[in-house]
Amino acid sequence: MINVESLTKEYGTTTVVDRVSMLIPRNSITVVVGSSGSGKSTLLRMVNRLVEPTRGRVTIDGSDTRSEPAHLLRRRIGYVIQGHGLFPHRTVAENIATVPRLLGWTATRIGSRVEELLEVFQLEPARYAHAFPHQLSGGQQQRVGIARALAAEPSVLLMDEPFGALDPITRAKAHRELLDIQRRFGTTIVLVTHDMDEAFRLADQVAVMSEGRMLQYDPPAALLTRPADPFVSRMTGMADRAMRLLSLTTAAEAALPGGSSGPSVAATASLRDVLSELLWRGADSAVVTDEDGTPRGHLTVEAILAHGRPR
Amino acid sequence: MPSVTAVLRLAAFALLVAFLLAPQSFAPLFAPLTPPGAPPIYDQGNLLMLALAHLATVCCAAAGSTVVAVGLGILVTRASGAEFLPLSRALVNIGQTFPPVAVLALAVPLVGFGEKPTLIALFAYGLLPIFENTIVGLQTCPPAVLEAASGMGMSARQRLSSVELPLAMPLILEGVRLSLVINVGTATLGSTVAAKGLGEVIIAGLLSNNTAFVLQGGVATGLMAILLYDAMTVLERRICRESAT
């Protein structure tokens, strides 16, 4: 658990981050959203002390981040930045081995960890371990950047606009991968972005920042149903908020018991996708099925619409 | 298939070695340039020894320039040393703009005749290219890479030694190469203050009005400069092959 207590950063007379407090639960993804200049990156960089706070403090699992030298603290915290920042003069394997080497792991332990991560990130070791970053595609470079950040098994991973440089298709894939990785390693992830769609896709809880202040810190649905500030409504988008709300619930979560006729939809599909499918087909109801085709229940248009209203 | 440049390089090297080892076999070539009665080939010293002394002087001076220029370059690119940048740059520029001959003239009364004044002149003359290249190399490291290095938990020193210097290395080596090549030529001036080197041959030629000597000293120096340039290029490639883009 990360406890951010009244964190403030001032440069001269300008306050970049203004008394931000938040409790970031373990094993979850927290997304900090804000426009450029909102202080979101500074907030993130105060967690691993790339920026030293003017006031306030951060504790990780109860221990103050200032209780050890900053560079030692950072070896325990994964860090991913926009444009990956891979070391161009080092191979993929060497890049991933950066932190384990700093920590003085044995060569065999480093080797097996690197291999494991390459497998996890679908980079065939024989082909990519000794490649240089410039020989990879943008998506692969980003994956290596995340693998490098996770190499020393940090419990916390900080990500600063990690997918900003990727095209939409690669980004969607990167989002799915990140969710898988988070589930697999149980890492506590704090991610900064200006993209509200990205926030809704990934976040267990979203923090909205503007002009250095934190306007709201809630699960995604609450941003839509109970926006704390007009700015939050503007960020989430008023026009399609019902559809956004639908996109937060999966078919499996909303499925009603019993079978019904109609097209079959995947249990993992969002209600937004199911509704769209029903509209397209002119059907009133759909059968929710597992990956192997077993029916899990059904959904009606009426039931879906009920999920699009604030409760 | 060896490339044309490789063949030329090999030929130049063979020519230089042959000339230094057996200068007398080139006598017929230089005879037409020799005044009547004078020897066609420099005979007041061993050419090979002179060439090696020349090379040693240049390399010693370059080693000194490299240590000081890279050290200064590192210092002024740290946040704590940034204020020394204008001062360092001014000093290094003076080293380059002050004519080496004048440095020799000023150094002789202080350290006497021989290699010492030459080393001082070459050292001062060779600082600038290395210093400027070091600064550019260090300042153009991609900010994202530096941020990542710090974010991974490297200390300032680790970041410098394992990220910044390796990334700046191609430019630093280029500066060293420039400095070496400039100084192979400049070192001939050292012979005016009794430093051992190929300049001796040129000066002997000028004093006795023997064009053959002047040409021998000049060509040997020129070939040495070219070969040194090539050797440094090869070395740079070997050291920097990993960061090649």
XYZ file of C-alpha atoms in Angstrom:
556
model
C 0.000 0.000 0.000
C 1.247 3.454 -0.890
C 0.188 6.284 1.364
C 0.565 9.746 -0.118
C 0.185 12.323 2.625
C -0.457 15.950 1.773
C 2.246 15.937 -0.868
C 3.249 19.381 -2.149
C 5.820 20.532 -4.686
C 6.673 24.178 -5.178
C 9.114 25.663 -7.650
C 9.705 29.175 -6.390
C 6.243 30.696 -6.083
C 4.568 28.178 -8.399
C 2.800 25.274 -6.742
C 2.932 22.312 -9.114
C 1.386 19.765 -6.783
C -0.851 21.081 -4.033
C -1.488 19.017 -0.890
C -2.370 15.764 -2.622
C -3.310 12.847 -0.368
C -4.264 9.393 -1.545
C -4.226 5.799 -0.379
C -3.174 3.453 -3.145
C -4.235 -0.121 -2.356
C -1.989 -3.116 -3.053
C -2.365 -5.240 -6.168
C -4.441 -2.696 -8.017
C -4.052 -0.310 -10.906
C -4.417 3.352 -10.043
C -4.502 5.799 -12.921
C -3.766 9.496 -12.448
C -5.430 11.512 -15.197
C -4.988 15.166 -15.989
C -4.191 17.576 -18.781
C -0.591 18.603 -19.375
C 0.681 20.834 -16.594
C -1.743 19.362 -14.056
C 1.136 18.080 -11.927
C 0.381 14.405 -12.484
C 3.907 13.486 -13.599
C 5.453 15.459 -10.750
C 3.172 13.603 -8.331
C 4.358 10.269 -9.733
C 8.003 11.298 -9.672
C 7.716 12.268 -6.028
C 6.831 8.663 -5.207
C 10.272 7.402 -6.313
C 11.898 10.711 -5.382
C 13.057 11.686 -8.847
C 11.467 14.888 -7.577
C 11.876 15.674 -3.887
C 8.639 16.909 -2.293
C 8.563 20.381 -0.754
C 6.165 19.186 1.935
C 4.274 16.035 2.814
C 5.489 12.465 2.667
C 5.038 9.123 0.986
C 5.097 5.784 2.767
C 5.238 2.437 1.014
C 3.988 -0.451 3.161
C 4.446 1.736 6.206
C 8.041 2.839 5.664
C 8.853 6.428 4.767
C 10.465 6.744 1.328
C 12.986 9.163 2.785
C 14.377 6.546 5.151
C 16.967 5.389 2.582
C 19.053 6.990 -0.193
C 16.929 7.802 -3.244
C 18.805 5.537 -5.668
C 18.381 2.538 -3.352
C 14.661 3.274 -3.022
C 14.304 3.399 -6.809
C 15.787 -0.070 -7.221
C 12.767 -1.415 -5.374
C 10.264 0.526 -7.493
C 9.684 -0.211 -11.169
C 9.646 2.835 -13.431
C 8.460 3.067 -17.032
C 8.480 6.293 -19.043
C 7.074 7.465 -22.329
C 9.419 6.622 -25.178
C 10.729 3.665 -23.113
C 14.222 5.173 -22.445
C 16.021 1.927 -23.241
C 19.820 2.092 -23.172
C 20.753 2.174 -26.860
C 24.235 0.759 -26.283
C 22.977 -2.311 -24.441
C 21.211 -5.406 -25.714
C 17.639 -6.241 -24.766
C 18.898 -8.785 -22.216
C 21.346 -6.274 -20.719
C 18.647 -3.630 -20.543
C 16.337 -5.970 -18.668
C 19.193 -6.998 -16.368
C 19.874 -3.387 -15.296
C 18.324 -3.379 -11.839
C 19.200 -6.997 -10.909
C 22.806 -6.111 -11.738
C 22.657 -2.999 -9.588
C 21.323 -5.195 -6.805
C 24.178 -7.646 -7.285
C 22.205 -10.734 -8.251
C 24.226 -13.740 -9.411
C 24.659 -14.196 -13.156
C 22.570 -17.373 -13.194
C 19.699 -15.738 -11.347
C 19.810 -12.733 -13.691
C 19.919 -15.021 -16.724
C 16.888 -17.029 -15.728
C 14.907 -13.924 -14.746
C 15.663 -12.262 -18.084
C 14.611 -15.386 -19.932
C 11.392 -15.622 -17.919
C 10.500 -11.995 -18.664
C 11.256 -12.339 -22.364
C 8.849 -15.289 -22.438
C 6.184 -13.384 -20.524
C 6.453 -10.452 -22.935
C 6.428 -12.733 -25.961
C 9.917 -11.848 -27.081
C 11.537 -15.096 -28.148
C 14.842 -15.160 -26.198
C 16.912 -16.707 -28.996
C 15.881 -13.956 -31.332
C 15.626 -10.893 -29.122
C 17.930 -11.329 -26.105
C 20.957 -10.078 -28.006
C 19.169 -7.587 -30.230
C 19.674 -3.871 -29.689
C 16.709 -1.609 -28.913
C 16.826 0.135 -32.297
C 16.221 -3.216 -33.977
C 12.807 -3.591 -32.294
C 9.397 -2.193 -33.188
C 7.838 0.517 -31.022
C 5.571 -1.972 -29.291
C 8.450 -4.337 -28.590
C 10.581 -1.519 -27.213
C 7.764 -0.603 -24.855
C 7.464 -4.222 -23.734
C 11.196 -4.356 -23.033
C 10.836 -1.111 -21.074
C 8.174 -2.705 -18.874
C 10.147 -5.953 -18.585
C 13.167 -3.947 -17.441
C 11.063 -2.180 -14.824
C 9.744 -5.512 -13.513
C 13.081 -7.347 -13.578
C 13.870 -7.111 -9.877
C 10.315 -8.103 -8.910
C 9.289 -4.733 -7.503
C 6.016 -4.631 -5.610
C 5.297 -1.181 -7.040
C 5.419 -0.129 -10.686
C 5.228 3.544 -11.687
C 4.360 4.330 -15.296
C 4.527 7.810 -16.814
C 2.487 7.943 -20.037
C 3.907 4.544 -20.959
C 1.805 4.025 -24.061
C 1.813 7.601 -25.348
C 4.093 6.858 -28.291
C 2.213 3.793 -29.552
C -0.336 3.598 -32.354
C -3.930 2.758 -31.300
C -3.794 -0.934 -32.209
C -0.460 -1.542 -30.502
C -1.713 0.450 -27.540
C -4.861 -1.658 -27.144
C -2.676 -4.764 -27.175
C -0.324 -3.185 -24.636
C -3.325 -2.476 -22.392
C -4.411 -6.122 -22.431
C -0.840 -7.209 -21.734
C -0.535 -4.819 -18.808
C -3.730 -6.184 -17.252
C -2.370 -9.733 -17.683
C 0.976 -8.780 -16.184
C -0.700 -7.083 -13.249
C -2.753 -10.194 -12.539
C 0.250 -12.454 -12.946
C 2.716 -10.599 -10.697
C 0.209 -8.849 -8.419
C 2.133 -5.607 -8.830
C 0.718 -2.355 -7.477
C 0.649 -0.101 -10.527
C 0.376 3.684 -10.587
C -0.009 4.970 -14.114
C -0.123 8.568 -15.316
C -1.920 9.488 -18.524
C -3.857 12.309 -20.160
C -6.068 9.783 -21.933
C -9.364 9.173 -20.119
C -10.147 6.139 -22.309
C -6.906 4.569 -21.183
C -7.826 5.308 -17.581
C -11.240 3.657 -17.931
C -9.754 0.623 -19.618
C -7.092 -0.038 -17.001
C -7.996 1.544 -13.713
C -9.329 0.068 -10.505
C -9.395 3.638 -9.265
C -8.849 6.935 -11.058
C -7.403 10.147 -9.656
C -8.271 13.270 -11.623
C -5.823 16.147 -11.318
C -6.025 19.739 -12.441
C -3.688 22.626 -11.667
C -1.835 20.662 -9.040
C -4.897 19.645 -7.059
C -6.576 16.279 -6.921
C -10.240 16.814 -7.794
C -11.510 13.284 -7.356
C -10.147 9.871 -6.479
C -12.683 7.098 -7.043
C -13.414 3.937 -9.014
C -14.105 4.739 -12.684
C -17.880 4.308 -12.413
C -18.093 6.882 -9.631
C -16.422 9.499 -11.841
C -19.386 9.102 -14.191
C -22.190 8.781 -11.693
C -20.911 11.166 -9.011
C -18.453 13.621 -10.555
C -16.986 15.770 -7.770
C -16.294 18.745 -9.978
C -17.395 20.119 -13.366
C -13.840 19.571 -14.589
C -14.186 15.841 -13.880
C -17.367 15.728 -15.978
C -15.585 17.526 -18.775
C -12.658 15.093 -18.589
C -14.906 12.022 -18.654
C -17.135 13.465 -21.368
C -20.783 14.231 -20.664
C -22.171 13.196 -24.044
C -21.362 9.503 -23.905
C -21.159 8.927 -20.172
C -23.922 6.304 -20.251
C -21.987 4.353 -22.858
C -18.780 4.699 -20.837
C -20.592 3.348 -17.821
C -21.697 0.351 -19.857
C -18.132 -0.223 -20.991
C -17.075 -0.707 -17.341
C -19.237 -3.818 -16.804
C -18.631 -7.162 -18.483
C -21.376 -9.379 -19.843
C -20.511 -12.037 -17.250
C -21.024 -9.581 -14.388
C -24.406 -8.446 -15.652
C -25.710 -11.763 -16.989
C -29.187 -12.831 -15.850
C -29.736 -16.492 -15.024
C -31.413 -18.772 -17.485
C -31.141 -19.200 -21.201
C -32.667 -17.148 -23.919
C -32.633 -16.951 -27.664
C -30.487 -14.570 -29.673
C -26.892 -14.138 -30.710
C -24.195 -15.398 -28.377
C -21.739 -12.907 -26.881
C -18.459 -13.508 -25.018
C -18.553 -13.353 -21.227
C -15.610 -10.965 -21.265
C -17.280 -8.506 -23.657
C -18.349 -5.180 -22.154
C -22.054 -4.264 -21.984
C -21.299 -1.506 -24.452
C -20.130 -4.052 -26.996
C -23.076 -6.342 -26.288
C -25.555 -3.492 -26.754
C -23.896 -2.492 -29.981
C -24.098 -6.094 -31.202
C -27.818 -6.308 -30.313
C -28.606 -3.009 -32.045
C -26.746 -4.131 -35.126
C -28.595 -7.433 -35.293
C -31.958 -6.035 -34.296
C -32.190 -8.583 -31.464
C -33.707 -8.080 -28.003
C -31.565 -10.502 -26.078
C -28.253 -12.327 -26.214
C -26.799 -15.524 -24.763
C -23.647 -14.979 -22.705
C -21.151 -17.778 -23.379
C -17.766 -18.786 -22.000
C -14.714 -19.186 -24.142
C -15.601 -22.848 -24.725
C -19.181 -21.970 -25.696
C -21.030 -22.975 -22.501
C -23.940 -20.589 -21.846
C -23.504 -18.551 -18.644
C -26.854 -16.774 -18.730
C -28.511 -14.175 -20.870
C -28.801 -10.413 -21.305
C -31.707 -8.319 -22.513
C -31.551 -4.800 -23.953
C -33.646 -3.633 -21.019
C -31.223 -5.141 -18.491
C -28.272 -3.571 -20.268
C -29.896 -0.147 -20.346
C -30.481 -0.362 -16.603
C -26.694 -0.569 -16.164
C -26.251 2.674 -18.105
C -28.162 4.711 -15.509
C -26.553 6.096 -12.396
C -27.633 4.206 -9.314
C 37.328 -8.627 -51.568
C 39.366 -5.932 -49.807
C 38.002 -2.469 -50.442
C 39.984 0.219 -52.270
C 40.525 2.186 -49.047
C 41.848 -0.898 -47.272
C 44.320 -1.488 -50.083
C 45.432 2.142 -50.032
C 45.787 2.064 -46.275
C 47.915 -1.066 -46.461
C 50.041 0.440 -49.217
C 50.613 3.609 -47.193
C 51.615 1.566 -44.182
C 53.986 -0.600 -46.227
C 55.526 2.513 -47.791
C 56.114 4.175 -44.424
C 57.597 1.044 -42.835
C 59.828 0.406 -45.836
C 61.060 3.982 -45.823
C 61.797 3.984 -42.113
C 63.550 0.593 -42.119
C 65.557 0.954 -45.328
C 65.710 4.631 -46.256
C 68.756 4.173 -48.454
C 66.796 2.108 -50.957
C 64.786 5.247 -51.730
C 67.933 7.222 -52.556
C 67.495 7.184 -56.366
C 64.016 8.621 -55.908
C 65.283 11.648 -53.975
C 68.547 12.144 -55.861
C 67.109 14.649 -58.380
C 65.990 16.926 -55.506
C 69.361 16.856 -53.809
C 71.878 19.695 -54.283
C 75.195 18.508 -55.820
C 77.388 16.759 -53.280
C 74.733 16.454 -50.579
C 73.339 13.091 -49.375
C 69.908 12.255 -50.892
C 68.679 10.589 -47.683
C 68.808 12.097 -44.199
C 71.930 10.718 -42.555
C 72.245 12.585 -39.251
C 70.072 10.159 -37.296
C 68.080 6.948 -37.456
C 64.776 7.723 -39.199
C 62.952 4.886 -37.447
C 64.041 6.140 -34.027
C 63.009 9.689 -34.936
C 59.602 8.494 -36.116
C 59.040 6.479 -32.941
C 60.116 9.413 -30.766
C 57.752 11.633 -32.757
C 54.890 9.207 -32.248
C 55.658 8.823 -28.558
C 55.650 12.593 -28.013
C 52.331 12.969 -29.819
C 50.717 10.082 -27.950
C 51.931 11.275 -24.539
C 50.587 14.758 -25.211
C 47.275 13.332 -26.478
C 46.926 11.120 -23.406
C 47.387 14.180 -21.209
C 44.947 16.250 -23.277
C 42.390 13.437 -23.165
C 42.521 13.028 -19.398
C 42.254 16.754 -18.749
C 39.719 17.569 -21.501
C 37.407 14.643 -20.704
C 37.695 15.384 -16.989
C 36.820 19.036 -17.560
C 34.031 18.050 -19.946
C 32.511 15.791 -17.309
C 32.869 18.449 -14.615
C 31.151 21.226 -16.559
C 28.252 19.027 -17.641
C 27.361 18.178 -14.004
C 24.860 20.479 -12.364
C 27.445 21.335 -9.708
C 30.117 22.262 -12.264
C 28.015 24.068 -14.845
C 29.257 27.462 -13.714
C 32.802 26.489 -14.736
C 31.793 25.978 -18.349
C 32.608 29.521 -19.578
C 35.935 29.562 -17.736
C 36.967 26.105 -18.944
C 35.936 26.894 -22.469
C 37.963 30.117 -22.417
C 41.072 28.294 -21.143
C 40.771 25.526 -23.698
C 40.205 28.033 -26.474
C 43.324 29.919 -25.492
C 45.208 26.621 -25.730
C 44.040 26.300 -29.312
C 44.399 29.933 -30.434
C 47.800 30.515 -28.874
C 50.268 29.443 -31.609
C 52.261 26.339 -30.598
C 55.436 28.097 -31.696
C 54.733 30.846 -29.175
C 54.052 28.255 -26.487
C 57.409 26.679 -27.279
C 59.145 30.044 -27.048
C 57.533 30.744 -23.686
C 58.016 27.231 -22.316
C 61.731 26.881 -23.065
C 62.862 29.453 -20.457
C 60.680 27.679 -17.902
C 61.405 23.987 -18.544
C 64.457 24.059 -20.809
C 65.049 22.549 -24.238
C 63.968 19.039 -25.289
C 60.685 17.112 -25.143
C 59.103 19.032 -22.286
C 58.224 22.294 -24.076
C 56.914 20.274 -27.034
C 54.714 18.187 -24.787
C 53.313 21.341 -23.190
C 52.584 22.936 -26.578
C 50.948 19.820 -27.986
C 48.968 19.227 -24.817
C 47.512 22.742 -24.909
C 46.884 22.579 -28.641
C 45.062 19.254 -28.449
C 42.624 20.087 -25.659
C 39.930 21.869 -27.647
C 38.612 19.140 -29.963
C 38.442 16.611 -27.142
C 36.831 19.044 -24.703
C 34.163 20.251 -27.117
C 33.343 16.753 -28.328
C 33.080 15.467 -24.773
C 30.627 18.223 -23.917
C 28.507 17.653 -27.009
C 28.567 13.898 -26.425
C 27.450 14.231 -22.829
C 24.882 16.931 -23.501
C 23.198 15.051 -26.333
C 22.465 11.882 -24.372
C 18.693 11.374 -24.859
C 16.875 12.796 -21.791
C 14.558 9.771 -21.640
C 17.573 7.467 -21.340
C 19.047 9.532 -18.512
C 15.703 9.675 -16.752
C 15.375 5.915 -17.089
C 18.884 5.423 -15.697
C 18.073 7.485 -12.614
C 14.634 5.916 -12.331
C 16.187 2.429 -12.347
C 18.206 3.388 -9.298
C 21.643 4.218 -10.698
C 23.677 6.617 -8.587
C 25.056 9.695 -10.342
C 28.422 7.974 -10.718
C 26.940 4.748 -12.085
C 24.866 6.733 -14.544
C 27.961 8.563 -15.758
C 30.129 5.482 -16.138
C 27.611 3.029 -17.520
C 25.301 5.241 -19.565
C 26.583 8.744 -20.271
C 30.230 8.008 -21.083
C 29.477 4.969 -23.259
C 26.926 7.011 -25.207
C 29.360 9.923 -25.575
C 32.282 7.634 -26.431
C 32.044 7.857 -30.241
C 32.260 11.646 -30.099
C 35.010 11.661 -27.473
C 37.115 9.279 -29.556
C 36.528 11.440 -32.591
C 37.901 14.384 -30.626
C 40.946 12.353 -29.605
C 41.484 11.378 -33.211
C 41.308 14.980 -34.396
C 43.692 16.049 -31.682
C 46.174 13.280 -32.516
C 46.177 14.031 -36.214
C 46.600 17.776 -35.745
C 49.470 17.160 -33.362
C 51.386 14.754 -35.586
C 51.921 17.717 -37.861
C 52.378 20.281 -35.122
C 54.965 18.117 -33.360
C 57.458 18.798 -36.145
C 57.830 22.264 -34.601
C 59.255 20.592 -31.508
C 62.506 20.007 -33.324
C 63.197 23.747 -33.161
C 63.657 23.283 -29.406
C 65.624 20.044 -29.727
C 62.842 17.520 -29.213
C 63.479 14.244 -31.050
C 61.140 13.869 -34.003
C 60.656 13.952 -37.742
C 60.781 17.758 -37.635
C 64.545 17.347 -37.304
C 64.696 16.040 -40.860
C 62.673 18.954 -42.211
C 64.753 21.531 -40.346
C 68.008 19.923 -41.467
C 66.715 20.140 -45.029
C 65.755 23.778 -44.648
C 69.146 24.670 -43.110
C 71.194 22.921 -45.792
C 68.865 23.858 -48.617
C 68.196 20.154 -49.260
C 64.664 19.730 -50.620
C 64.986 15.959 -50.396
C 65.255 16.104 -46.589
C 62.271 18.456 -46.326
C 60.212 16.118 -48.472
C 61.289 13.025 -46.514
C 60.322 14.559 -43.190
C 57.084 15.923 -44.606
C 55.937 12.743 -46.323
C 56.807 10.554 -43.346
C 54.864 12.878 -41.034
C 51.914 13.007 -43.426
C 51.759 9.232 -43.793
C 51.953 8.857 -40.038
C 49.033 11.253 -39.598
C 46.909 9.407 -42.151
C 47.676 6.013 -40.654
C 46.983 7.257 -37.145
C 43.654 8.611 -38.369
C 42.795 5.221 -39.839
C 43.925 3.344 -36.752
C 41.742 5.549 -34.573
C 38.775 5.018 -36.881
C 39.183 1.268 -36.558
C 39.531 1.568 -32.791
C 36.415 3.742 -32.577
C 34.422 1.221 -34.546
C 35.595 -1.614 -32.361
C 34.826 0.192 -29.112
C 31.514 1.609 -30.288
C 30.221 -1.266 -32.364
C 27.583 -1.968 -29.764
C 26.006 1.446 -29.919
C 26.077 1.549 -33.721
C 22.699 2.545 -35.075
